[in-house]
Amino acid sequence: MQETFSLVDHPLVQHKLTLMRDKNCPTAHFRQLIREIALLLAYEVTRDLPLAQTEVQTPLETMQAPILAGKKLCFISVLRAGNGLLEGMLDLIPSARVGHIGLYRDPDTLQAVEYYYKVPEDISERQAIVVDPMLATANSLSAAITRLKQDRPVKIKVVCLLAAPEGVAAFGEAHPDVPVFTAALDRELNDHGYILPGLGDAGDRIYGTR
Ligand code: PRP
Ligand code: URA
């Protein structure tokens, strides 16, 4: 297992994820739950953000107090299911910048096909947190990170909801320098590259397209 792999086992995350896995979870509830989990995952993935000191005038006196250092971080959403996680991350960090990488997984080859790429011009001065709920074969996230690395963010981390052991291994081979945070590590992939037990197709469940 990748050294930089972190399982977020907070009880609230685990409880909400169980509700999402239920095939009868309605679309609106599914979307709300992924947003809530994303906020909790954002809390974990930002634990090591650097702090600086700033002077603040309280009603009683002046003090030196901690404040986030450097440029605001950037969330990168892997379209389209990444947008489900993005909303909750922005609830916690509304001033973050946002980039998008459009990828879909070819259903026959399971290879990622890029159709869109837009990140902030000054991404090379920012930390990037890439969000996509599913790490299955890892083809999509590996391709997203390979593309993003061309623009040299200060640091890259990945946040997903569910990961398959096959995907974690493949991603670790491709990008051993990129930490992965996930809410669960499931059992395996099926023949169509779906995570078991999983939650189905994340994009379809967030947007009710199937
Ligand atoms: C899903 C998911 C990931 C990818 C994971 O996207 O959101 O991006 O599959 O699978 P992988 O690890 O095997 O690449 P999908 O291609 O279904 O596109 P969508 O988000 O537009 O629905
Ligand atoms: N993409 C999904 O949305 N779900 C899976 O289980 C695998 C890839």
GROMACS .gro file of C-alpha atoms and ligand atoms in nm:
model
  240
    1MET     CA    1   0.000   0.000   0.000
    2GLN     CA    2   0.114   0.351  -0.084
    3GLU     CA    3   0.285   0.522   0.210
    4THR     CA    4   0.105   0.845   0.139
    5PHE     CA    5  -0.242   0.688   0.151
    6SER     CA    6  -0.474   0.817   0.427
    7LEU     CA    7  -0.807   0.669   0.526
    8VAL     CA    8  -1.038   0.924   0.687
    9ASP     CA    9  -1.224   0.707   0.936
   10HIS     CA   10  -1.411   0.982   1.119
   11PRO     CA   11  -1.749   0.838   1.234
   12LEU     CA   12  -1.947   1.114   1.061
   13VAL     CA   13  -1.772   1.042   0.731
   14GLN     CA   14  -1.832   0.667   0.765
   15HIS     CA   15  -2.199   0.712   0.861
   16LYS     CA   16  -2.273   0.945   0.570
   17LEU     CA   17  -2.089   0.721   0.326
   18THR     CA   18  -2.303   0.423   0.429
   19LEU     CA   19  -2.616   0.626   0.354
   20MET     CA   20  -2.476   0.712   0.011
   21ARG     CA   21  -2.400   0.350  -0.077
   22ASP     CA   22  -2.768   0.255  -0.040
   23LYS     CA   23  -2.906   0.217  -0.393
   24ASN     CA   24  -3.233   0.371  -0.274
   25CYS     CA   25  -3.069   0.693  -0.156
   26PRO     CA   26  -3.251   0.967  -0.355
   27THR     CA   27  -3.047   1.196  -0.582
   28ALA     CA   28  -3.099   1.508  -0.369
   29HIS     CA   29  -2.992   1.328  -0.053
   30PHE     CA   30  -2.691   1.171  -0.228
   31ARG     CA   31  -2.577   1.514  -0.348
   32GLN     CA   32  -2.623   1.664   0.000
   33LEU     CA   33  -2.429   1.378   0.164
   34ILE     CA   34  -2.131   1.402  -0.072
   35ARG     CA   35  -2.120   1.774  -0.005
   36GLU     CA   36  -2.117   1.717   0.373
   37ILE     CA   37  -1.849   1.447   0.350
   38ALA     CA   38  -1.639   1.671   0.126
   39LEU     CA   39  -1.633   1.938   0.394
   40LEU     CA   40  -1.505   1.684   0.646
   41LEU     CA   41  -1.244   1.554   0.401
   42ALA     CA   42  -1.133   1.910   0.330
   43TYR     CA   43  -1.069   1.953   0.703
   44GLU     CA   44  -0.837   1.648   0.700
   45VAL     CA   45  -0.652   1.726   0.378
   46THR     CA   46  -0.573   2.083   0.487
   47ARG     CA   47  -0.434   1.985   0.828
   48ASP     CA   48  -0.076   2.071   0.730
   49LEU     CA   49  -0.138   2.406   0.562
   50PRO     CA   50   0.139   2.646   0.665
   51LEU     CA   51   0.056   2.932   0.901
   52ALA     CA   52   0.212   3.274   0.940
   53GLN     CA   53   0.159   3.537   1.211
   54THR     CA   54  -0.037   3.854   1.158
   55GLU     CA   55  -0.119   4.146   1.383
   56VAL     CA   56  -0.485   4.169   1.484
   57GLN     CA   57  -0.658   4.430   1.696
   58THR     CA   58  -0.907   4.262   1.930
   59PRO     CA   59  -1.156   4.484   2.119
   60LEU     CA   60  -0.910   4.471   2.411
   61GLU     CA   61  -0.558   4.474   2.269
   62THR     CA   62  -0.328   4.400   1.979
   63MET     CA   63  -0.196   4.048   1.934
   64GLN     CA   64   0.001   3.832   1.692
   65ALA     CA   65  -0.233   3.560   1.563
   66PRO     CA   66  -0.205   3.272   1.313
   67ILE     CA   67  -0.326   3.313   0.958
   68LEU     CA   68  -0.287   3.091   0.650
   69ALA     CA   69   0.043   3.163   0.477
   70GLY     CA   70   0.105   3.207   0.106
   71LYS     CA   71  -0.136   3.208  -0.185
   72LYS     CA   72  -0.482   3.059  -0.148
   73LEU     CA   73  -0.499   2.694  -0.238
   74CYS     CA   74  -0.663   2.564  -0.551
   75PHE     CA   75  -0.918   2.285  -0.578
   76ILE     CA   76  -0.909   2.098  -0.907
   77SER     CA   77  -1.228   1.912  -0.990
   78VAL     CA   78  -1.212   1.612  -1.222
   79LEU     CA   79  -1.535   1.649  -1.420
   80ARG     CA   80  -1.794   1.571  -1.379
   81ALA     CA   81  -1.829   1.375  -1.054
   82GLY     CA   82  -1.554   1.580  -0.892
   83ASN     CA   83  -1.796   1.871  -0.877
   84GLY     CA   84  -1.998   1.681  -0.617
   85LEU     CA   85  -1.697   1.693  -0.382
   86LEU     CA   86  -1.595   2.042  -0.488
   87GLU     CA   87  -1.909   2.207  -0.349
   88GLY     CA   88  -1.846   2.084   0.005
   89MET     CA   89  -1.479   2.180  -0.010
   90LEU     CA   90  -1.578   2.532  -0.109
   91ASP     CA   91  -1.827   2.543   0.180
   92LEU     CA   92  -1.526   2.515   0.412
   93ILE     CA   93  -1.276   2.721   0.209
   94PRO     CA   94  -1.483   2.964   0.000
   95SER     CA   95  -1.185   3.173  -0.107
   96ALA     CA   96  -1.002   2.882  -0.272
   97ARG     CA   97  -0.937   2.905  -0.644
   98VAL     CA   98  -1.084   2.636  -0.868
   99GLY     CA   99  -0.959   2.451  -1.173
  100HIS     CA  100  -1.133   2.187  -1.384
  101ILE     CA  101  -1.005   1.884  -1.571
  102GLY     CA  102  -1.262   1.721  -1.796
  103LEU     CA  103  -1.208   1.347  -1.834
  104TYR     CA  104  -1.433   1.057  -1.911
  105ARG     CA  105  -1.352   0.692  -1.889
  106ASP     CA  106  -1.390   0.506  -2.219
  107PRO     CA  107  -1.626   0.221  -2.124
  108ASP     CA  108  -1.442  -0.033  -2.343
  109THR     CA  109  -1.077   0.045  -2.278
  110LEU     CA  110  -1.127   0.210  -1.934
  111GLN     CA  111  -0.869   0.466  -2.048
  112ALA     CA  112  -0.925   0.832  -1.954
  113VAL     CA  113  -1.006   1.071  -2.238
  114GLU     CA  114  -0.940   1.441  -2.173
  115TYR     CA  115  -1.191   1.696  -2.310
  116TYR     CA  116  -1.128   2.006  -2.097
  117TYR     CA  117  -0.847   2.168  -1.897
  118LYS     CA  118  -0.855   2.502  -1.720
  119VAL     CA  119  -0.660   2.593  -1.406
  120PRO     CA  120  -0.562   2.931  -1.255
  121GLU     CA  121  -0.279   3.102  -1.444
  122ASP     CA  122  -0.067   3.120  -1.128
  123ILE     CA  123  -0.114   2.754  -1.032
  124SER     CA  124   0.266   2.723  -1.005
  125GLU     CA  125   0.242   2.938  -0.689
  126ARG     CA  126  -0.040   2.738  -0.530
  127GLN     CA  127  -0.104   2.406  -0.362
  128ALA     CA  128  -0.351   2.195  -0.565
  129ILE     CA  129  -0.606   1.960  -0.413
  130VAL     CA  130  -0.750   1.739  -0.684
  131VAL     CA  131  -1.096   1.598  -0.615
  132ASP     CA  132  -1.271   1.301  -0.777
  133PRO     CA  133  -1.499   1.069  -0.577
  134MET     CA  134  -1.382   0.743  -0.738
  135LEU     CA  135  -1.034   0.592  -0.762
  136ALA     CA  136  -1.114   0.272  -0.951
  137THR     CA  137  -0.849   0.169  -1.207
  138ALA     CA  138  -0.688   0.510  -1.130
  139ASN     CA  139  -0.663   0.583  -1.503
  140SER     CA  140  -0.861   0.906  -1.465
  141LEU     CA  141  -0.681   1.044  -1.161
  142SER     CA  142  -0.340   0.938  -1.292
  143ALA     CA  143  -0.407   1.117  -1.622
  144ALA     CA  144  -0.538   1.424  -1.438
  145ILE     CA  145  -0.227   1.446  -1.220
  146THR     CA  146   0.009   1.387  -1.514
  147ARG     CA  147  -0.154   1.678  -1.698
  148LEU     CA  148  -0.157   1.901  -1.390
  149LYS     CA  149   0.211   1.835  -1.315
  150GLN     CA  150   0.298   2.005  -1.646
  151ASP     CA  151   0.187   2.330  -1.478
  152ARG     CA  152   0.394   2.265  -1.166
  153PRO     CA  153   0.173   2.342  -0.863
  154VAL     CA  154   0.368   2.389  -0.538
  155LYS     CA  155   0.223   2.063  -0.407
  156ILE     CA  156  -0.050   1.821  -0.519
  157LYS     CA  157  -0.285   1.612  -0.306
  158VAL     CA  158  -0.580   1.395  -0.408
  159VAL     CA  159  -0.911   1.357  -0.228
  160CYS     CA  160  -1.155   1.083  -0.321
  161LEU     CA  161  -1.445   0.910  -0.155
  162LEU     CA  162  -1.391   0.546  -0.249
  163ALA     CA  163  -1.077   0.371  -0.363
  164ALA     CA  164  -1.014   0.020  -0.495
  165PRO     CA  165  -0.691  -0.160  -0.395
  166GLU     CA  166  -0.602  -0.196  -0.766
  167GLY     CA  167  -0.639   0.179  -0.812
  168VAL     CA  168  -0.437   0.268  -0.506
  169ALA     CA  169  -0.152   0.045  -0.625
  170ALA     CA  170  -0.162   0.182  -0.981
  171PHE     CA  171  -0.182   0.542  -0.864
  172GLY     CA  172   0.106   0.485  -0.620
  173GLU     CA  173   0.319   0.353  -0.907
  174ALA     CA  174   0.235   0.647  -1.131
  175HIS     CA  175   0.251   0.925  -0.873
  176PRO     CA  176   0.430   0.811  -0.554
  177ASP     CA  177   0.482   1.176  -0.459
  178VAL     CA  178   0.108   1.257  -0.441
  179PRO     CA  179  -0.076   1.182  -0.114
  180VAL     CA  180  -0.426   1.032  -0.145
  181PHE     CA  181  -0.702   1.089   0.111
  182THR     CA  182  -1.010   0.868   0.092
  183ALA     CA  183  -1.313   0.784   0.305
  184ALA     CA  184  -1.300   0.411   0.225
  185LEU     CA  185  -1.087   0.142   0.066
  186ASP     CA  186  -1.325  -0.110  -0.090
  187ARG     CA  187  -1.266  -0.475  -0.181
  188GLU     CA  188  -1.195  -0.491  -0.555
  189LEU     CA  189  -1.291  -0.393  -0.909
  190ASN     CA  190  -1.538  -0.589  -1.119
  191ASP     CA  191  -1.480  -0.677  -1.487
  192HIS     CA  192  -1.615  -0.339  -1.595
  193GLY     CA  193  -1.384  -0.144  -1.366
  194TYR     CA  194  -1.653  -0.065  -1.108
  195ILE     CA  195  -1.565  -0.060  -0.740
  196LEU     CA  196  -1.714  -0.339  -0.525
  197PRO     CA  197  -1.911  -0.303  -0.306
  198GLY     CA  198  -1.887   0.063  -0.411
  199LEU     CA  199  -2.178   0.296  -0.469
  200GLY     CA  200  -2.228   0.265  -0.844
  201ASP     CA  201  -2.155   0.538  -1.096
  202ALA     CA  202  -2.079   0.848  -0.891
  203GLY     CA  203  -2.161   1.098  -1.166
  204ASP     CA  204  -2.493   0.935  -1.246
  205ARG     CA  205  -2.587   0.924  -0.881
  206ILE     CA  206  -2.493   1.288  -0.815
  207TYR     CA  207  -2.678   1.418  -1.119
  208GLY     CA  208  -2.953   1.156  -1.157
  209THR     CA  209  -2.857   1.080  -1.515
  210ARG     CA  210  -2.928   0.709  -1.498
  211PRP     C1  211  -1.577   0.823  -1.298
  211PRP     C2  212  -1.521   0.886  -1.173
  211PRP     C3  213  -1.373   0.891  -1.202
  211PRP     C4  214  -1.353   0.766  -1.284
  211PRP     C5  215  -1.288   0.664  -1.198
  211PRP     O1  216  -1.585   0.916  -1.399
  211PRP     O2  217  -1.575   1.012  -1.145
  211PRP     O3  218  -1.333   1.006  -1.271
  211PRP     O4  219  -1.481   0.723  -1.326
  211PRP     O5  220  -1.253   0.551  -1.271
  211PRP     P1  221  -1.103   0.512  -1.302
  211PRP     O6  222  -1.027   0.524  -1.175
  211PRP     O7  223  -1.115   0.371  -1.347
  211PRP     O8  224  -1.050   0.601  -1.409
  211PRP     P2  225  -1.659   0.888  -1.537
  211PRP     O9  226  -1.563   0.846  -1.642
  211PRP    O10  227  -1.775   0.794  -1.513
  211PRP    O11  228  -1.710   1.031  -1.579
  211PRP     P3  229  -1.816   1.129  -1.512
  211PRP    O12  230  -1.754   1.182  -1.385
  211PRP    O13  231  -1.830   1.234  -1.615
  211PRP    O14  232  -1.942   1.053  -1.486
  212URA     N1  233  -1.648   0.525  -1.166
  212URA     C1  234  -1.759   0.529  -1.090
  212URA     O1  235  -1.835   0.627  -1.092
  212URA     N2  236  -1.783   0.424  -1.009
  212URA     C2  237  -1.705   0.317  -1.003
  212URA     O2  238  -1.732   0.224  -0.927
  212URA     C3  239  -1.589   0.315  -1.084
  212URA     C4  240  -1.563   0.421  -1.165
   0.00000   0.00000   0.00000
